[in-house]
XYZ file of N, CA, C and O in Angstrom:
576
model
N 70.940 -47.141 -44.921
C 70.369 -45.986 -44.239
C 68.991 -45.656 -44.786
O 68.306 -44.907 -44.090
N 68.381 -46.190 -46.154
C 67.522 -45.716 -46.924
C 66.295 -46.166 -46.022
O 65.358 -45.515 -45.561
N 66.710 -47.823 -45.914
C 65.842 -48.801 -45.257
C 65.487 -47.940 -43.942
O 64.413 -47.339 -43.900
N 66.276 -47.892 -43.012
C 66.134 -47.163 -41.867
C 64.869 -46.179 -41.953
O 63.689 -46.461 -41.746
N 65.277 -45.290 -42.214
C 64.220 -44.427 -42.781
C 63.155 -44.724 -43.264
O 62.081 -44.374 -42.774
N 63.272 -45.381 -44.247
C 61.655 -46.025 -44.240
C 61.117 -46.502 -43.369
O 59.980 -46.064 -43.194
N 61.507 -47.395 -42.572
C 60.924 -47.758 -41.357
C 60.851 -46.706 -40.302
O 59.815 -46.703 -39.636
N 61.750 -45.824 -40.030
C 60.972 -44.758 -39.370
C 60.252 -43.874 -39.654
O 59.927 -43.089 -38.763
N 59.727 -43.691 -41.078
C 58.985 -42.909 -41.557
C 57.590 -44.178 -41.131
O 56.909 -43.661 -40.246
N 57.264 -45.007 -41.348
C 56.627 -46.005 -41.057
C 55.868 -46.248 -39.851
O 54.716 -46.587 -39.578
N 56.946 -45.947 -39.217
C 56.683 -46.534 -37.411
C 56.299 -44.752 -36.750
O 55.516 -44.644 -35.807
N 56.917 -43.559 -37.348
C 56.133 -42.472 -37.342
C 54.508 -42.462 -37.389
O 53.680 -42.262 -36.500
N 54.355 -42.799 -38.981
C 53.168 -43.054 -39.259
C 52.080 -43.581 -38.064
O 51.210 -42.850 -37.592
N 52.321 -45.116 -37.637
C 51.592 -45.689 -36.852
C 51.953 -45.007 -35.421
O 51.292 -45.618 -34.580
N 52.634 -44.116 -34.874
C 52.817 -43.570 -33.759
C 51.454 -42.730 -33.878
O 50.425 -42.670 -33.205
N 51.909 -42.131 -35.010
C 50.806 -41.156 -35.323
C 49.372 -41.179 -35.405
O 48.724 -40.135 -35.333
N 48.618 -42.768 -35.612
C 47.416 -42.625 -36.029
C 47.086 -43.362 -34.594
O 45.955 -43.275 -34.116
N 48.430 -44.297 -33.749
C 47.948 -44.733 -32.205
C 47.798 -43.535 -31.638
O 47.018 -43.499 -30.687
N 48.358 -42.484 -31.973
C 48.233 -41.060 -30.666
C 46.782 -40.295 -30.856
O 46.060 -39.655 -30.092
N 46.710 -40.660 -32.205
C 45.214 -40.299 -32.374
C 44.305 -40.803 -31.998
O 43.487 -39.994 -31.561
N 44.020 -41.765 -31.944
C 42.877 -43.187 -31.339
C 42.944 -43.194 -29.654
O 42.118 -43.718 -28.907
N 44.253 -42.409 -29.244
C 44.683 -41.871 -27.808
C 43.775 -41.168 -27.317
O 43.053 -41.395 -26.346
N 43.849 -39.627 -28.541
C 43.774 -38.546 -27.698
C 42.203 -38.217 -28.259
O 41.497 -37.254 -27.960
N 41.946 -39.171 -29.033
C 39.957 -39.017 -29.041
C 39.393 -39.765 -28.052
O 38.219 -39.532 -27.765
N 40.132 -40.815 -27.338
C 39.270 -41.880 -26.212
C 39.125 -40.400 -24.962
O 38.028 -40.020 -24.553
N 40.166 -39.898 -24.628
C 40.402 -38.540 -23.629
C 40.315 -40.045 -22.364
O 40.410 -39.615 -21.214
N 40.174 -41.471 -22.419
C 39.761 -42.112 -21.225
C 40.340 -41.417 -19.712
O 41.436 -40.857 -19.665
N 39.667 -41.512 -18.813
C 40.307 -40.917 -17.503
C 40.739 -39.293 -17.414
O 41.378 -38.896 -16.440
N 40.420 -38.558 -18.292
C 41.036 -37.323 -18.477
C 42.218 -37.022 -18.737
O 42.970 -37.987 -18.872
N 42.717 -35.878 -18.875
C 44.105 -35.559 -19.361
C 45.208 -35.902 -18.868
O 46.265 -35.732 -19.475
N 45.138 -36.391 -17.796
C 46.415 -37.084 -16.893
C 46.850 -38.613 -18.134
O 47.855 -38.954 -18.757
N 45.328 -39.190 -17.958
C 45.426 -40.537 -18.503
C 45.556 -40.603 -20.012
O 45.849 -41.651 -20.587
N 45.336 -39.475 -20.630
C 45.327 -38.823 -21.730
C 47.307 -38.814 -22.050
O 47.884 -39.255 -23.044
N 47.814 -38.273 -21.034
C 49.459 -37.521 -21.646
C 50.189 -39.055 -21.020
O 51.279 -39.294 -21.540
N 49.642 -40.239 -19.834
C 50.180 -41.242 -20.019
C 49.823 -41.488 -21.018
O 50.212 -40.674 -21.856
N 48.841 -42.768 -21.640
C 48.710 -42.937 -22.542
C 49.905 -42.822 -24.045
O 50.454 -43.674 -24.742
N 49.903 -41.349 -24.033
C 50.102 -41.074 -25.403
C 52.193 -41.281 -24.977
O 53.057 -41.524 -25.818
N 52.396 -41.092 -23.575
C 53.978 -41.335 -23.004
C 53.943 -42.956 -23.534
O 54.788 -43.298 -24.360
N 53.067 -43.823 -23.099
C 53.242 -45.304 -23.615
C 53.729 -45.708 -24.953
O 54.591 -46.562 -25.162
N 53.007 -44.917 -25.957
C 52.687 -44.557 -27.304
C 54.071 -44.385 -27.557
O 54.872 -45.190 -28.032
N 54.218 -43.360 -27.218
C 55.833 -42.990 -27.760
C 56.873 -43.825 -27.645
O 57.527 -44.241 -28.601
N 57.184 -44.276 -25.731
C 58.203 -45.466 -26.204
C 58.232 -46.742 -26.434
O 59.255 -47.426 -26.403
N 56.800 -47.249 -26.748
C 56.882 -48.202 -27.616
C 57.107 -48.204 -28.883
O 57.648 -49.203 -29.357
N 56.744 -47.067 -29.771
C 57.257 -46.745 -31.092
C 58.749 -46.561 -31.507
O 59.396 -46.799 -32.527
N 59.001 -46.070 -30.358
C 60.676 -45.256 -30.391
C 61.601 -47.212 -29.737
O 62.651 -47.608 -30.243
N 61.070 -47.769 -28.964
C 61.442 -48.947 -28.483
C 61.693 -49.905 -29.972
O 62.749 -50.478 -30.240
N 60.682 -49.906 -30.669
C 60.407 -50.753 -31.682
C 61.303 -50.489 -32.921
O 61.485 -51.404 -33.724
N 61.842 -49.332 -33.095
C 62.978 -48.672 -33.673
C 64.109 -49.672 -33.777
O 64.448 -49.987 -34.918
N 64.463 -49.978 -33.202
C 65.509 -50.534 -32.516
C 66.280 -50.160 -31.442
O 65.907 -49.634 -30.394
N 67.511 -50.508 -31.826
C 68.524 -49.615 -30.378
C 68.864 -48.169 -30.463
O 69.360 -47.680 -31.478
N 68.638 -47.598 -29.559
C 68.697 -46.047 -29.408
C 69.881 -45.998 -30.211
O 69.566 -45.444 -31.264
N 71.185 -46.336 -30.221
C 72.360 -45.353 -31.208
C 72.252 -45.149 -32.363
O 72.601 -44.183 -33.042
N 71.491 -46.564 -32.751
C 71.969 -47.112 -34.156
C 70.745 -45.773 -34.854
O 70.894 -45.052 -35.840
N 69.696 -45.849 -33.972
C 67.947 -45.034 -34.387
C 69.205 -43.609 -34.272
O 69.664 -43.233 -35.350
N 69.573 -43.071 -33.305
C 70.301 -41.958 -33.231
C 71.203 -41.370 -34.565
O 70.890 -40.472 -35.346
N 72.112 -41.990 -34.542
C 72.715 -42.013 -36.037
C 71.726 -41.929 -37.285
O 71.824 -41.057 -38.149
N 70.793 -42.903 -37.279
C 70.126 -42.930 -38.811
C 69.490 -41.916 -38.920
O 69.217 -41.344 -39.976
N 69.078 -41.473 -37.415
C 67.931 -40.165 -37.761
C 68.761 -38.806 -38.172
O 68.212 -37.993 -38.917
N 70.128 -38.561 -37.665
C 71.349 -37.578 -37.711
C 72.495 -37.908 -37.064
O 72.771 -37.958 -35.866
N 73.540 -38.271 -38.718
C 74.612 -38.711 -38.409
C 75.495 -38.059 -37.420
O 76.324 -38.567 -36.665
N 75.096 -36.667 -37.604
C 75.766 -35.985 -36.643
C 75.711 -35.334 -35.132
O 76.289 -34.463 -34.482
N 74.319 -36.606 -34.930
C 74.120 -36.262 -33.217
C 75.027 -37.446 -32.787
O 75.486 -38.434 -33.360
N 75.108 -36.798 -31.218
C 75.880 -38.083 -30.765
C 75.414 -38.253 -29.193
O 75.172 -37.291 -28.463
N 75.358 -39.142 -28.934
C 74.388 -39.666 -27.580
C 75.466 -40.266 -26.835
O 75.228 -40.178 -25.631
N 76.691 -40.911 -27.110
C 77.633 -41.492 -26.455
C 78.905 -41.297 -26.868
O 78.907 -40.756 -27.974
N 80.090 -41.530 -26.407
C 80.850 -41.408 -26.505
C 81.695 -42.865 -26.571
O 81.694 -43.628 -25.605
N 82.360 -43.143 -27.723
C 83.374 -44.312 -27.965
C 84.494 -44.075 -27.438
O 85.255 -43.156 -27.740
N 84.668 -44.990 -26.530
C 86.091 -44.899 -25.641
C 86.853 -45.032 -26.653
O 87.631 -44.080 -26.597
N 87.095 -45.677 -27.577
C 88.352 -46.068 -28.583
C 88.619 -44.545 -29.570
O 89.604 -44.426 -30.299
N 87.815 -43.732 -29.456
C 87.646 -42.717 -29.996
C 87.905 -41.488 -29.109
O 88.591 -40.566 -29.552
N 87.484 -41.451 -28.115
C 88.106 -40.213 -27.171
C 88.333 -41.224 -25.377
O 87.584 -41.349 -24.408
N 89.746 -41.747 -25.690
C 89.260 -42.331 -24.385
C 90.046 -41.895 -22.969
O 90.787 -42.538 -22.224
N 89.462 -40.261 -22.925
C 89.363 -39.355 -22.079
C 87.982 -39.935 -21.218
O 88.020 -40.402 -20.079
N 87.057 -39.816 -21.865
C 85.517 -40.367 -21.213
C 85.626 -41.371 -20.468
O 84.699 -41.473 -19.664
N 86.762 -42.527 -20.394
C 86.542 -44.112 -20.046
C 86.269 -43.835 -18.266
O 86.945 -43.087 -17.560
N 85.362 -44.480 -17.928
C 85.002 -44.035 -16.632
C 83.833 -43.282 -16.217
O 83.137 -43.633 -15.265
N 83.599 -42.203 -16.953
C 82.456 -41.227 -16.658
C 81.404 -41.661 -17.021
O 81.321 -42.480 -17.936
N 80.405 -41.203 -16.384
C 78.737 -41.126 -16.256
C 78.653 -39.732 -16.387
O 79.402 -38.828 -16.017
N 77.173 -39.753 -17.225
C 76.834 -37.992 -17.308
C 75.317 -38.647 -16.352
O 74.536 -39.574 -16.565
N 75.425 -37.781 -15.438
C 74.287 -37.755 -14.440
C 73.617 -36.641 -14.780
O 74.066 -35.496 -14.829
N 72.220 -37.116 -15.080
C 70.727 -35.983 -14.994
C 70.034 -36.415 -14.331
O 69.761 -37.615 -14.326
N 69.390 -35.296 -13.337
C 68.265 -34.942 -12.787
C 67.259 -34.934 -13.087
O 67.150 -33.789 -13.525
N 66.144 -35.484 -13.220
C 64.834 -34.811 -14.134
C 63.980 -34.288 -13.045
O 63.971 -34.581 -11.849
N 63.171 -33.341 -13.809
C 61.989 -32.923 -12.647
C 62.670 -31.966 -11.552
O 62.246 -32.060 -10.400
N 63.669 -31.074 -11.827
C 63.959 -30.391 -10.778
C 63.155 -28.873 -10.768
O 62.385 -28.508 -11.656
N 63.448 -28.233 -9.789
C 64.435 -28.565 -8.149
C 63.653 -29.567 -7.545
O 64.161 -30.515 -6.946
N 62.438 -29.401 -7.674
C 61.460 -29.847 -6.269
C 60.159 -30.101 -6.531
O 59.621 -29.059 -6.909
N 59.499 -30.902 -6.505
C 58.256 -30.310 -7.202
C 57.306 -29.758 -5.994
O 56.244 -29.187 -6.243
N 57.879 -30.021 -4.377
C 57.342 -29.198 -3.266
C 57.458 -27.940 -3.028
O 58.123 -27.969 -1.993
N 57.210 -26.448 -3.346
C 57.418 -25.413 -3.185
C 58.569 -24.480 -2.246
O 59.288 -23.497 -2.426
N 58.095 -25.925 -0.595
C 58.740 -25.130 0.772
C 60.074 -25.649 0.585
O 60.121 -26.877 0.527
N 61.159 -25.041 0.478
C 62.486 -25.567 1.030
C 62.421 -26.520 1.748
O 62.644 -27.654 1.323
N 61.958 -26.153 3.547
C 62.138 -27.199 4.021
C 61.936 -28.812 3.782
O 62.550 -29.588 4.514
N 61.195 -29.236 2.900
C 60.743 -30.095 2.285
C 61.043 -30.695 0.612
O 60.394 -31.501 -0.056
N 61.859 -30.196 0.403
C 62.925 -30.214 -0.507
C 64.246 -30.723 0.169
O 64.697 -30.394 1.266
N 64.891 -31.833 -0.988
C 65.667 -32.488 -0.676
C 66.957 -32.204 -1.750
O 67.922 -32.944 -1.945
N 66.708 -31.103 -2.282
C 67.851 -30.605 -3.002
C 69.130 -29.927 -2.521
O 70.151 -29.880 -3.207
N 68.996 -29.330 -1.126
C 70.645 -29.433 -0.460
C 71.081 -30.637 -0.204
O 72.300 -30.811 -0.222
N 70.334 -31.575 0.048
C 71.038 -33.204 0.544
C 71.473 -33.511 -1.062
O 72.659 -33.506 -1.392
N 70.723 -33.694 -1.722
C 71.482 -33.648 -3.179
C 72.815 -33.201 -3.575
O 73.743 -33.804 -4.115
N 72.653 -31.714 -3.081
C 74.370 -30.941 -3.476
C 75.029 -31.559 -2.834
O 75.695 -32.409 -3.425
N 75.183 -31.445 -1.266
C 75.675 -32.411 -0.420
C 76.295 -33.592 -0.815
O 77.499 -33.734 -0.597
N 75.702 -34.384 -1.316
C 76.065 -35.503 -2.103
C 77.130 -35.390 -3.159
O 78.343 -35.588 -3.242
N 76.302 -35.049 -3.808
C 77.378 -34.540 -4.986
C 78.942 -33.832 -4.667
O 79.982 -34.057 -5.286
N 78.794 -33.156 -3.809
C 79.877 -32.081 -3.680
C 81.020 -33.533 -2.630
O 82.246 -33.426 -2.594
N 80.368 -34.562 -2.011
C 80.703 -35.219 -0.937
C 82.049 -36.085 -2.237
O 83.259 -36.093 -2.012
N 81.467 -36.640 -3.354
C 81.840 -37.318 -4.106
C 82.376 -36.655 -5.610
O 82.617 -37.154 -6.710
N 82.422 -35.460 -5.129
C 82.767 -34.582 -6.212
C 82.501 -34.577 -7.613
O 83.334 -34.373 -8.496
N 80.959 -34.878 -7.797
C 80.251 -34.949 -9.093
C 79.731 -33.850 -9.300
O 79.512 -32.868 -8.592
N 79.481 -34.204 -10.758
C 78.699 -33.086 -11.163
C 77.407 -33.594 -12.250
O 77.518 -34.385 -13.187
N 76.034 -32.786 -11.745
C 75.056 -32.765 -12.939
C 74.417 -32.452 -13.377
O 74.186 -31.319 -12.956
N 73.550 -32.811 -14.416
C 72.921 -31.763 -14.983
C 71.389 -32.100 -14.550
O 70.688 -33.102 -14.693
N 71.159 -30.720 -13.911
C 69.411 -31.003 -13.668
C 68.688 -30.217 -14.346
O 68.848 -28.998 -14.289
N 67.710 -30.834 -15.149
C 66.433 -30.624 -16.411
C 65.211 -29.993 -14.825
O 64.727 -30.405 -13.771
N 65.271 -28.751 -15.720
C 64.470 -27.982 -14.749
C 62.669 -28.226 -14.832
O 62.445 -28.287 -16.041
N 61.921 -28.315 -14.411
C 60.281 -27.887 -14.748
C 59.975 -26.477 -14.106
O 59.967 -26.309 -12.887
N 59.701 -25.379 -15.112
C 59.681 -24.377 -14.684
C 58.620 -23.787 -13.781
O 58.648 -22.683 -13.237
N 57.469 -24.921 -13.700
C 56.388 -24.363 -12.810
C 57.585 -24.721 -11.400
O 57.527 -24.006 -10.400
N 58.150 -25.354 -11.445
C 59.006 -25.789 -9.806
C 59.938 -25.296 -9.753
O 60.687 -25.978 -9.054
N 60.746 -23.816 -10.348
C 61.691 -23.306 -9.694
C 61.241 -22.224 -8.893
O 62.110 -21.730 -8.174
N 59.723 -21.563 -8.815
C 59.954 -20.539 -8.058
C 60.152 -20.673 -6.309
O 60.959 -21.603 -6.331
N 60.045 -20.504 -5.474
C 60.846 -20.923 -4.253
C 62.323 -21.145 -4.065
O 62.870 -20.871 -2.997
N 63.110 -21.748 -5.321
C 64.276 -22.512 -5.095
C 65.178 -22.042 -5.711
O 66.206 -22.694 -5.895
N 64.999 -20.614 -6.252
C 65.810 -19.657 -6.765
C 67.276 -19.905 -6.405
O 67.985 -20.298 -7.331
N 67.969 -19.701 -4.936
C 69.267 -19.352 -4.235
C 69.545 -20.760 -4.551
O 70.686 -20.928 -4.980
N 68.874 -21.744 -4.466
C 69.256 -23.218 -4.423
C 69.741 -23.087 -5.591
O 70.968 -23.012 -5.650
N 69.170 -23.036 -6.526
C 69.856 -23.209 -8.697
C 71.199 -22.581 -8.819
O 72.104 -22.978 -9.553
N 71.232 -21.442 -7.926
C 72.263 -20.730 -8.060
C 73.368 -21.330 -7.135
O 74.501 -21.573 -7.549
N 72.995 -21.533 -5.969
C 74.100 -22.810 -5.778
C 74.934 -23.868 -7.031
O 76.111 -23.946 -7.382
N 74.013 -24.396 -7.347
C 74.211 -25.511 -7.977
C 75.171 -24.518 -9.211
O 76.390 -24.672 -9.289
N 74.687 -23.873 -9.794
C 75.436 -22.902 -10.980
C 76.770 -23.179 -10.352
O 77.604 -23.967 -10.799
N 76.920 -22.223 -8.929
C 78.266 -21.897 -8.661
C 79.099 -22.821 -8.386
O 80.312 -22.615 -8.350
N 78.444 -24.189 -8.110
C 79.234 -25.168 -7.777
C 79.716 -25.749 -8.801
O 80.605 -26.585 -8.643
N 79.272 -25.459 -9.977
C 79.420 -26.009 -11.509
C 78.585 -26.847 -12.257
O 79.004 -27.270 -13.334
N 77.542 -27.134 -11.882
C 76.326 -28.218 -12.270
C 76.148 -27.658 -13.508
O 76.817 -26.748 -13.997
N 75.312 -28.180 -13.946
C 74.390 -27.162 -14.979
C 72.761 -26.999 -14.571
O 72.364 -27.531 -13.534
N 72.155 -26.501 -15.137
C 70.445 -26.783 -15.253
C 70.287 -26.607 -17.004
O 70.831 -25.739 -17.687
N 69.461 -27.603 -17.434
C 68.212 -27.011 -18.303
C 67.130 -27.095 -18.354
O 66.713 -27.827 -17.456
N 66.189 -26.613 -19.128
C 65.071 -26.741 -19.496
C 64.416 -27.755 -19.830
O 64.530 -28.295 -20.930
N 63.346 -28.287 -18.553
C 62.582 -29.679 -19.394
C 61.105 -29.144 -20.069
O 60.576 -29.233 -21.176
N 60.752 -28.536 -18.750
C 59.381 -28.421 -19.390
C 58.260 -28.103 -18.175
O 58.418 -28.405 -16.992
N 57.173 -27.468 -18.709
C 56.506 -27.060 -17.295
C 56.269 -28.335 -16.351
O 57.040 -29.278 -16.527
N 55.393 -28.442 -15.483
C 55.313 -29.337 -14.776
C 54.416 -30.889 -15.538
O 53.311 -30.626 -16.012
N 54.710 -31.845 -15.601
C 53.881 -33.064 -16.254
C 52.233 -32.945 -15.608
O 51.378 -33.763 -15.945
């Protein structure tokens, strides 16, 4: 585990001085600026190795999956997320988030949609659908 760590203290490091050499070029402006530095990241986080094993070393006590041999209640399930919700179009009509519930409700799933908060105003009654139907929402982040 020691090793681990060193190498992600390591591969931190060089995340760190590529995001810098990033965000002084500014090339293309800030769009090309927050790609850029998105590249940055999962190639660093890629280079890690495999997400569980990086998961574990970083905190034994997160957990990202579930071992069927260990709870094998789970065997079967998918956890479905949304990203970027509701909409990033304002008008309802143009929003495709009742065909979504629709769906879902057709096949009796459920999921979780990561909200961007510049895109919930309009789609208020819609979230609350989704609440009552049992989904969840959280928080991703304002709009990219």
């Amino acid at each position: 585990a020691s090793a681990i760590k060193q190498e992600v203290a390591q591969d931190i490091a060089e995340f760190s001085e590529n995001a810098s050499q990033v965000l002084s070029k500014r090339v293309g402006g800030k769009a090309n600026m927050w790609c850029e530095l998105n590249k940055a990241v999962v190639r660093a986080t890629a280079a890690l190795g495999p997400p569980r094993e990086l998961m574990t070393a970083l905190d034994p006590a997160a957990l990202c999956f579930y071992d069927v041999q260990k709870h094998p209640g789970v065997r079967g399930c998918v956890a479905l997320t949304i990203d970027d919700a509701p909409c990033h179009v304002p008008e309802n009509e143009n929003c495709m988030l009742s065909e979504v519930r629709e769906l879902l409700a057709e096949f009796e799933a459920k999921a979780t949609f990561f909200l961007c908060t510049d895109f919930v105003p309009g789609h208020e009654k819609d979230l609350l659908s989704l609440l009552r139907d049992g989904h969840e929402v959280a928080n991703h982040c304002g709009a990219d």
